[in-house]
mmCIF file of C-alpha atoms in Angstrom:
data_model
loop_
_atom_site.group_PDB
_atom_site.id
_atom_site.type_symbol
_atom_site.label_atom_id
_atom_site.label_comp_id
_atom_site.label_asym_id
_atom_site.label_seq_id
_atom_site.Cartn_x
_atom_site.Cartn_y
_atom_site.Cartn_z
ATOM 1 C CA MET M 1 -123.955 210.736 28.372
ATOM 2 C CA ILE M 2 -120.792 212.390 30.355
ATOM 3 C CA LEU M 3 -118.921 213.423 27.238
ATOM 4 C CA ALA M 4 -121.614 213.694 24.444
ATOM 5 C CA GLY M 5 -121.574 216.941 23.139
ATOM 6 C CA ASP M 6 -117.982 218.124 25.097
ATOM 7 C CA LYS M 7 -115.349 219.536 22.703
ATOM 8 C CA ASN M 8 -111.854 219.187 23.363
ATOM 9 C CA VAL M 9 -111.478 217.361 26.452
ATOM 10 C CA ALA M 10 -108.123 215.600 27.003
ATOM 11 C CA PHE M 11 -107.209 212.522 28.644
ATOM 12 C CA GLU M 12 -103.581 210.777 28.926
ATOM 13 C CA LEU M 13 -102.639 207.152 29.657
ATOM 14 C CA GLU M 14 -98.795 206.216 30.053
ATOM 15 C CA ILE M 15 -98.581 202.553 29.807
ATOM 16 C CA PRO M 16 -95.418 200.487 30.617
ATOM 17 C CA ALA M 17 -94.169 199.255 27.488
ATOM 18 C CA LYS M 18 -95.236 195.589 27.689
ATOM 19 C CA ALA M 19 -98.122 193.641 25.916
ATOM 20 C CA LYS M 20 -100.013 193.159 29.364
ATOM 21 C CA TYR M 21 -100.986 196.660 29.623
ATOM 22 C CA ILE M 22 -102.574 197.062 26.183
ATOM 23 C CA SER M 23 -105.641 195.585 27.303
ATOM 24 C CA LEU M 24 -105.852 198.588 29.466
ATOM 25 C CA ALA M 25 -105.978 201.188 26.708
ATOM 26 C CA ARG M 26 -108.286 199.135 24.783
ATOM 27 C CA LEU M 27 -110.842 199.471 27.862
ATOM 28 C CA PHE M 28 -110.072 203.466 28.546
ATOM 29 C CA VAL M 29 -110.953 203.994 24.732
ATOM 30 C CA GLY M 30 -113.824 202.032 24.796
ATOM 31 C CA SER M 31 -115.048 203.592 27.752
ATOM 32 C CA ILE M 32 -114.501 206.790 26.176
ATOM 33 C CA ALA M 33 -116.230 206.237 23.011
ATOM 34 C CA ARG M 34 -119.555 204.629 24.662
ATOM 35 C CA ARG M 35 -119.652 208.024 26.645
ATOM 36 C CA MET M 36 -119.483 209.817 23.681
ATOM 37 C CA ASN M 37 -122.402 208.132 21.982
ATOM 38 C CA PHE M 38 -120.343 206.129 19.756
ATOM 39 C CA SER M 39 -122.275 202.920 17.885
ATOM 40 C CA GLU M 40 -121.040 199.369 19.639
ATOM 41 C CA GLU M 41 -119.337 199.223 16.133
ATOM 42 C CA SER M 42 -117.893 202.389 16.318
ATOM 43 C CA VAL M 43 -116.607 201.106 19.619
ATOM 44 C CA ASP M 44 -114.871 198.141 18.355
ATOM 45 C CA ASP M 45 -113.131 200.030 15.444
ATOM 46 C CA LEU M 46 -111.515 202.100 17.724
ATOM 47 C CA LYS M 47 -110.429 199.091 20.555
ATOM 48 C CA ILE M 48 -108.947 197.500 17.717
ATOM 49 C CA ALA M 49 -107.310 200.717 16.160
ATOM 50 C CA VAL M 50 -106.252 201.635 19.578
ATOM 51 C CA SER M 51 -104.970 197.775 20.184
ATOM 52 C CA GLU M 52 -102.849 197.871 17.036
ATOM 53 C CA MET M 53 -101.284 201.445 17.650
ATOM 54 C CA CYS M 54 -100.320 200.216 21.293
ATOM 55 C CA THR M 55 -99.178 196.702 19.971
ATOM 56 C CA ASN M 56 -96.484 198.810 17.374
ATOM 57 C CA ALA M 57 -95.544 200.958 19.985
ATOM 58 C CA VAL M 58 -95.061 198.106 22.662
ATOM 59 C CA VAL M 59 -92.891 196.358 19.711
ATOM 60 C CA HIS M 60 -90.858 199.073 18.665
ATOM 61 C CA ALA M 61 -90.333 199.771 22.122
ATOM 62 C CA GLY M 62 -89.019 195.923 22.725
ATOM 63 C CA ASN M 63 -91.880 194.956 24.785
ATOM 64 C CA GLY M 64 -90.443 195.528 27.854
ATOM 65 C CA THR M 65 -87.064 193.440 27.321
ATOM 66 C CA ALA M 66 -84.907 196.047 28.943
ATOM 67 C CA ASP M 67 -85.882 199.383 30.557
ATOM 68 C CA LYS M 68 -87.864 200.948 27.895
ATOM 69 C CA PRO M 69 -89.738 204.429 28.172
ATOM 70 C CA PRO M 70 -93.546 203.930 28.248
ATOM 71 C CA ILE M 71 -96.104 204.376 25.818
ATOM 72 C CA ASN M 72 -98.038 207.607 26.394
ATOM 73 C CA ILE M 73 -101.773 207.367 24.773
ATOM 74 C CA ARG M 74 -103.723 210.998 24.411
ATOM 75 C CA PHE M 75 -107.639 211.034 23.530
ATOM 76 C CA VAL M 76 -108.896 214.051 22.648
ATOM 77 C CA VAL M 77 -112.736 214.146 22.639
ATOM 78 C CA GLY M 78 -113.874 217.032 20.263
ATOM 79 C CA GLU M 79 -117.487 217.439 19.608
ATOM 80 C CA GLU M 80 -117.967 215.378 16.835
ATOM 81 C CA SER M 81 -114.745 212.840 17.066
ATOM 82 C CA LEU M 82 -112.593 211.343 19.183
ATOM 83 C CA THR M 83 -108.706 211.376 18.172
ATOM 84 C CA VAL M 84 -106.099 209.203 20.079
ATOM 85 C CA GLU M 85 -102.685 209.436 19.752
ATOM 86 C CA VAL M 86 -100.119 207.109 20.618
ATOM 87 C CA ARG M 87 -96.501 207.657 21.142
ATOM 88 C CA ASP M 88 -93.432 205.567 21.737
ATOM 89 C CA GLN M 89 -89.426 206.380 22.162
ATOM 90 C CA GLY M 90 -88.532 203.727 19.968
ATOM 91 C CA PRO M 91 -85.853 203.900 17.414
ATOM 92 C CA GLY M 92 -88.604 205.075 14.809
ATOM 93 C CA PHE M 93 -88.490 204.434 11.021
ATOM 94 C CA ASP M 94 -89.554 205.625 7.866
ATOM 95 C CA PRO M 95 -93.072 205.796 7.881
ATOM 96 C CA ARG M 96 -92.819 205.513 4.174
ATOM 97 C CA CYS M 97 -92.319 202.206 4.518
ATOM 98 C CA VAL M 98 -95.315 201.250 6.608
ATOM 99 C CA LEU M 99 -97.861 203.683 4.777
ATOM 100 C CA GLU M 100 -96.948 202.302 1.119
ATOM 101 C CA ASN M 101 -96.369 198.708 1.718
ATOM 102 C CA GLN M 102 -99.306 196.601 1.367
ATOM 103 C CA PRO M 103 -99.244 192.830 2.359
ATOM 104 C CA SER M 104 -99.608 190.528 -0.164
ATOM 105 C CA GLY M 105 -99.783 186.585 -0.011
ATOM 106 C CA LEU M 106 -100.884 184.637 2.825
ATOM 107 C CA LEU M 107 -98.078 186.737 5.424
ATOM 108 C CA GLU M 108 -98.990 185.910 9.028
ATOM 109 C CA LYS M 109 -97.857 190.112 9.701
ATOM 110 C CA GLY M 110 -98.821 193.080 8.283
ATOM 111 C CA PHE M 111 -102.693 193.119 8.957
ATOM 112 C CA GLY M 112 -102.457 195.653 11.673
ATOM 113 C CA ILE M 113 -101.743 198.979 9.669
ATOM 114 C CA PRO M 114 -104.080 198.191 6.660
ATOM 115 C CA LEU M 115 -106.506 197.116 9.896
ATOM 116 C CA ILE M 116 -106.591 200.328 11.283
ATOM 117 C CA ARG M 117 -106.773 202.476 8.038
ATOM 118 C CA SER M 118 -109.713 200.815 7.210
ATOM 119 C CA LEU M 119 -111.654 201.503 10.674
ATOM 120 C CA VAL M 120 -110.873 205.038 11.385
ATOM 121 C CA ASP M 121 -111.596 208.206 9.219
ATOM 122 C CA VAL M 122 -108.273 209.621 9.632
ATOM 123 C CA PHE M 123 -104.766 208.107 9.797
ATOM 124 C CA ASP M 124 -101.279 209.330 10.242
ATOM 125 C CA CYS M 125 -97.671 208.423 11.323
ATOM 126 C CA GLN M 126 -95.179 210.679 11.998
ATOM 127 C CA SER M 127 -91.725 208.685 12.583
ATOM 128 C CA SER M 128 -87.818 209.374 12.270
ATOM 129 C CA PRO M 129 -85.185 207.203 12.570
ATOM 130 C CA GLY M 130 -84.017 208.377 16.383
ATOM 131 C CA GLY M 131 -86.822 210.023 17.154
ATOM 132 C CA GLY M 132 -89.835 207.718 18.301
ATOM 133 C CA THR M 133 -93.070 207.500 16.329
ATOM 134 C CA LYS M 134 -96.119 209.267 17.031
ATOM 135 C CA VAL M 135 -99.365 207.958 15.157
ATOM 136 C CA THR M 136 -103.065 209.565 15.288
ATOM 137 C CA ILE M 137 -106.150 208.326 14.781
ATOM 138 C CA THR M 138 -110.149 210.138 14.418
ATOM 139 C CA LYS M 139 -112.774 208.691 14.349
ATOM 140 C CA PHE M 140 -115.958 210.827 13.792
ATOM 141 C CA LEU M 141 -119.786 210.288 15.061
ATOM 142 C CA PRO M 142 -121.577 209.147 12.184
ATOM 143 C CA GLY M 143 -123.126 211.639 10.147
ATOM 144 C CA ARG M 144 -120.483 214.286 11.374
ATOM 145 C CA GLU M 145 -117.427 213.069 8.908
ATOM 146 C CA GLY M 146 -116.328 215.920 6.774
ATOM 147 C CA ARG M 147 -118.066 218.504 8.077
ATOM 148 C CA MET R 1 -122.890 199.435 29.219
ATOM 149 C CA ALA R 2 -121.387 198.293 32.790
ATOM 150 C CA ASP R 3 -121.907 194.682 32.267
ATOM 151 C CA LYS R 4 -119.800 195.164 28.711
ATOM 152 C CA GLU R 5 -117.107 196.500 29.955
ATOM 153 C CA VAL R 6 -116.689 193.686 33.184
ATOM 154 C CA ARG R 7 -116.639 191.547 30.321
ATOM 155 C CA GLU R 8 -114.004 192.943 28.348
ATOM 156 C CA GLY R 9 -110.182 192.919 29.777
ATOM 157 C CA SER R 10 -110.990 189.193 30.227
ATOM 158 C CA GLU R 11 -107.596 187.222 29.839
ATOM 159 C CA LEU R 12 -107.858 184.251 27.724
ATOM 160 C CA ASP R 13 -108.889 180.994 28.146
ATOM 161 C CA ILE R 14 -108.707 177.769 25.788
ATOM 162 C CA ALA R 15 -110.247 174.807 25.999
ATOM 163 C CA LEU R 16 -109.635 171.916 23.831
ATOM 164 C CA GLU R 17 -112.288 169.230 22.623
ATOM 165 C CA GLU R 18 -111.643 166.054 20.284
ATOM 166 C CA VAL R 19 -114.766 165.302 17.880
ATOM 167 C CA GLY R 20 -113.495 162.455 15.478
ATOM 168 C CA ASP R 21 -110.281 163.351 14.014
ATOM 169 C CA HIS R 22 -110.723 166.954 14.581
ATOM 170 C CA SER R 23 -109.523 169.090 17.791
ATOM 171 C CA ILE R 24 -111.372 171.926 18.702
ATOM 172 C CA ILE R 25 -109.860 174.686 20.141
ATOM 173 C CA VAL R 26 -112.450 176.477 21.957
ATOM 174 C CA LEU R 27 -111.435 180.284 22.845
ATOM 175 C CA SER R 28 -112.916 182.484 25.677
ATOM 176 C CA GLY R 29 -111.744 185.781 26.376
ATOM 177 C CA GLU R 30 -109.906 188.184 24.396
ATOM 178 C CA VAL R 31 -106.826 187.465 21.740
ATOM 179 C CA ASP R 32 -104.129 190.416 21.438
ATOM 180 C CA VAL R 33 -100.428 190.569 21.407
ATOM 181 C CA TYR R 34 -99.884 189.325 24.694
ATOM 182 C CA SER R 35 -102.519 186.318 25.025
ATOM 183 C CA ALA R 36 -101.933 185.072 21.184
ATOM 184 C CA PRO R 37 -98.713 183.332 22.085
ATOM 185 C CA LYS R 38 -100.895 181.043 24.229
ATOM 186 C CA LEU R 39 -102.745 179.935 21.322
ATOM 187 C CA ARG R 40 -99.920 179.772 18.724
ATOM 188 C CA ASP R 41 -98.466 176.966 21.447
ATOM 189 C CA THR R 42 -101.950 175.481 21.688
ATOM 190 C CA ILE R 43 -102.033 174.869 17.948
ATOM 191 C CA ARG R 44 -98.000 173.926 17.486
ATOM 192 C CA ASN R 45 -98.800 171.497 20.374
ATOM 193 C CA LEU R 46 -101.650 169.757 18.337
ATOM 194 C CA VAL R 47 -99.680 169.626 14.942
ATOM 195 C CA GLU R 48 -96.875 167.895 16.600
ATOM 196 C CA GLU R 49 -99.088 165.297 18.186
ATOM 197 C CA GLY R 50 -100.155 164.706 14.533
ATOM 198 C CA ARG R 51 -103.458 166.459 14.774
ATOM 199 C CA TYR R 52 -104.015 168.335 11.516
ATOM 200 C CA ARG R 53 -107.662 168.849 11.522
ATOM 201 C CA ILE R 54 -108.136 171.821 13.699
ATOM 202 C CA VAL R 55 -110.848 174.051 14.275
ATOM 203 C CA VAL R 56 -110.746 177.285 16.625
ATOM 204 C CA ASP R 57 -114.157 178.240 17.907
ATOM 205 C CA LEU R 58 -114.080 182.010 18.316
ATOM 206 C CA GLU R 59 -118.099 182.326 19.718
ATOM 207 C CA GLU R 60 -116.873 183.321 22.992
ATOM 208 C CA VAL R 61 -114.030 185.597 21.885
ATOM 209 C CA ALA R 62 -114.344 188.931 22.989
ATOM 210 C CA PHE R 63 -111.566 190.894 20.953
ATOM 211 C CA LEU R 64 -109.525 189.606 18.187
ATOM 212 C CA ASP R 65 -106.615 191.554 16.476
ATOM 213 C CA SER R 66 -104.079 191.425 13.747
ATOM 214 C CA THR R 67 -101.642 189.262 16.343
ATOM 215 C CA GLY R 68 -104.407 186.866 16.884
ATOM 216 C CA LEU R 69 -105.365 186.707 12.567
ATOM 217 C CA GLY R 70 -101.183 186.324 12.396
ATOM 218 C CA VAL R 71 -101.349 182.970 14.501
ATOM 219 C CA LEU R 72 -104.437 181.862 13.152
ATOM 220 C CA VAL R 73 -102.683 182.205 9.660
ATOM 221 C CA GLY R 74 -99.378 180.481 11.008
ATOM 222 C CA GLY R 75 -101.691 177.726 12.320
ATOM 223 C CA LEU R 76 -103.258 177.217 8.743
ATOM 224 C CA LYS R 77 -99.627 177.216 7.120
ATOM 225 C CA ARG R 78 -98.622 174.461 9.476
ATOM 226 C CA VAL R 79 -101.202 172.321 9.366
ATOM 227 C CA LYS R 80 -101.650 172.641 5.455
ATOM 228 C CA HIS R 81 -97.912 171.372 5.290
ATOM 229 C CA HIS R 82 -99.443 167.963 6.639
ATOM 230 C CA GLN R 83 -102.176 168.364 3.764
ATOM 231 C CA GLY R 84 -104.709 169.535 6.960
ATOM 232 C CA GLU R 85 -107.341 172.207 7.443
ATOM 233 C CA LEU R 86 -107.893 174.479 9.964
ATOM 234 C CA GLY R 87 -111.245 176.277 10.265
ATOM 235 C CA ILE R 88 -113.068 178.560 12.094
ATOM 236 C CA ILE R 89 -116.598 178.809 13.931
ATOM 237 C CA CYS R 90 -117.985 182.025 14.275
ATOM 238 C CA ASN R 91 -121.343 183.637 14.152
ATOM 239 C CA GLN R 92 -120.112 187.148 15.811
ATOM 240 C CA GLU R 93 -120.437 190.168 13.332
ATOM 241 C CA ARG R 94 -117.513 192.184 15.002
ATOM 242 C CA ILE R 95 -115.136 189.083 14.640
ATOM 243 C CA LEU R 96 -116.172 188.232 11.450
ATOM 244 C CA ARG R 97 -115.822 192.063 9.809
ATOM 245 C CA ILE R 98 -111.920 191.637 10.494
ATOM 246 C CA PHE R 99 -111.540 188.811 8.688
ATOM 247 C CA ARG R 100 -113.512 190.253 6.131
ATOM 248 C CA ILE R 101 -111.717 193.328 5.898
ATOM 249 C CA THR R 102 -108.002 191.157 5.708
ATOM 250 C CA GLY R 103 -109.457 189.385 2.931
ATOM 251 C CA LEU R 104 -109.307 186.371 5.244
ATOM 252 C CA THR R 105 -112.820 184.824 4.814
ATOM 253 C CA LYS R 106 -111.267 183.447 1.152
ATOM 254 C CA VAL R 107 -108.610 181.610 3.505
ATOM 255 C CA PHE R 108 -110.646 180.022 6.204
ATOM 256 C CA THR R 109 -113.497 178.065 6.305
ATOM 257 C CA ILE R 110 -115.979 179.612 8.536
ATOM 258 C CA TYR R 111 -118.457 177.665 10.539
ATOM 259 C CA PRO R 112 -121.252 179.629 11.670
ATOM 260 C CA SER R 113 -122.005 177.572 14.440
ATOM 261 C CA ARG R 114 -120.813 174.098 16.518
ATOM 262 C CA GLU R 115 -123.516 172.213 14.691
ATOM 263 C CA ALA R 116 -122.515 173.185 11.012
ATOM 264 C CA LEU R 117 -119.223 171.889 11.893
ATOM 265 C CA LEU R 118 -120.428 168.964 13.376
ATOM 266 C CA ALA R 119 -122.955 168.227 10.291
ATOM 267 C CA ASN R 120 -120.081 169.061 7.652
ATOM 268 C CA ILE R 121 -118.015 166.194 9.875
ATOM 269 C CA LYS R 122 -120.762 163.766 9.539
ATOM 270 C CA GLY R 123 -121.527 164.330 5.855
ATOM 271 C CA ALA R 124 -117.725 163.902 4.928
#
């Protein structure tokens, strides 16, 4: 595997802030994760997490409704983990609203963040009104958590 | 690995079948924020035509995210408004896991196969 055992190798992907390009981010993270020897279940976890992160970024950036700045996705291959950072230059928000709110009742929205948090080992969201948003996740290779 | 990667990134195809008073929406490909509106429109159109017993076949779905889940929940609410039902056909662990994590296995009737659905319809 080309990436197995590599550490601190980084890749960057920039996509226009449009929904149709999110599948490319999924393909990218899936390819990297497989080459790091993640299990297929973990590859699926990472694809869902990255898709949710990019969806949020695209929605915050206006989903191509105007000349919105692109979404930047950075993949950092560690010896024992893969970290993915998604940055948008949307209007930003108070991250406490997202991190503390749990969906209740039969809602059509609000599944994204709880889903990401349950599928990855580390989740962080930094945002401020007017300052854009950066969401970072890390998933460890099996048996490497918390070393 | 190569075959798997070729299958990924495919667009969403939707086919419709009628079995008795049930409409089966057969999906293949990926359901995300880009493709989910197509599924939403299909469900809306069925409900507008008075079809309130809908089953969505996810057996050939390679990817489903929270937007897809939201569309299914929206469809369920829509048919329930008419005392209808919206079920799922799925035996793929990768997809079922998403329903379990979000607690939606308690909300949808999930059939493990087309045969299980047909047996249920026959037995009703």
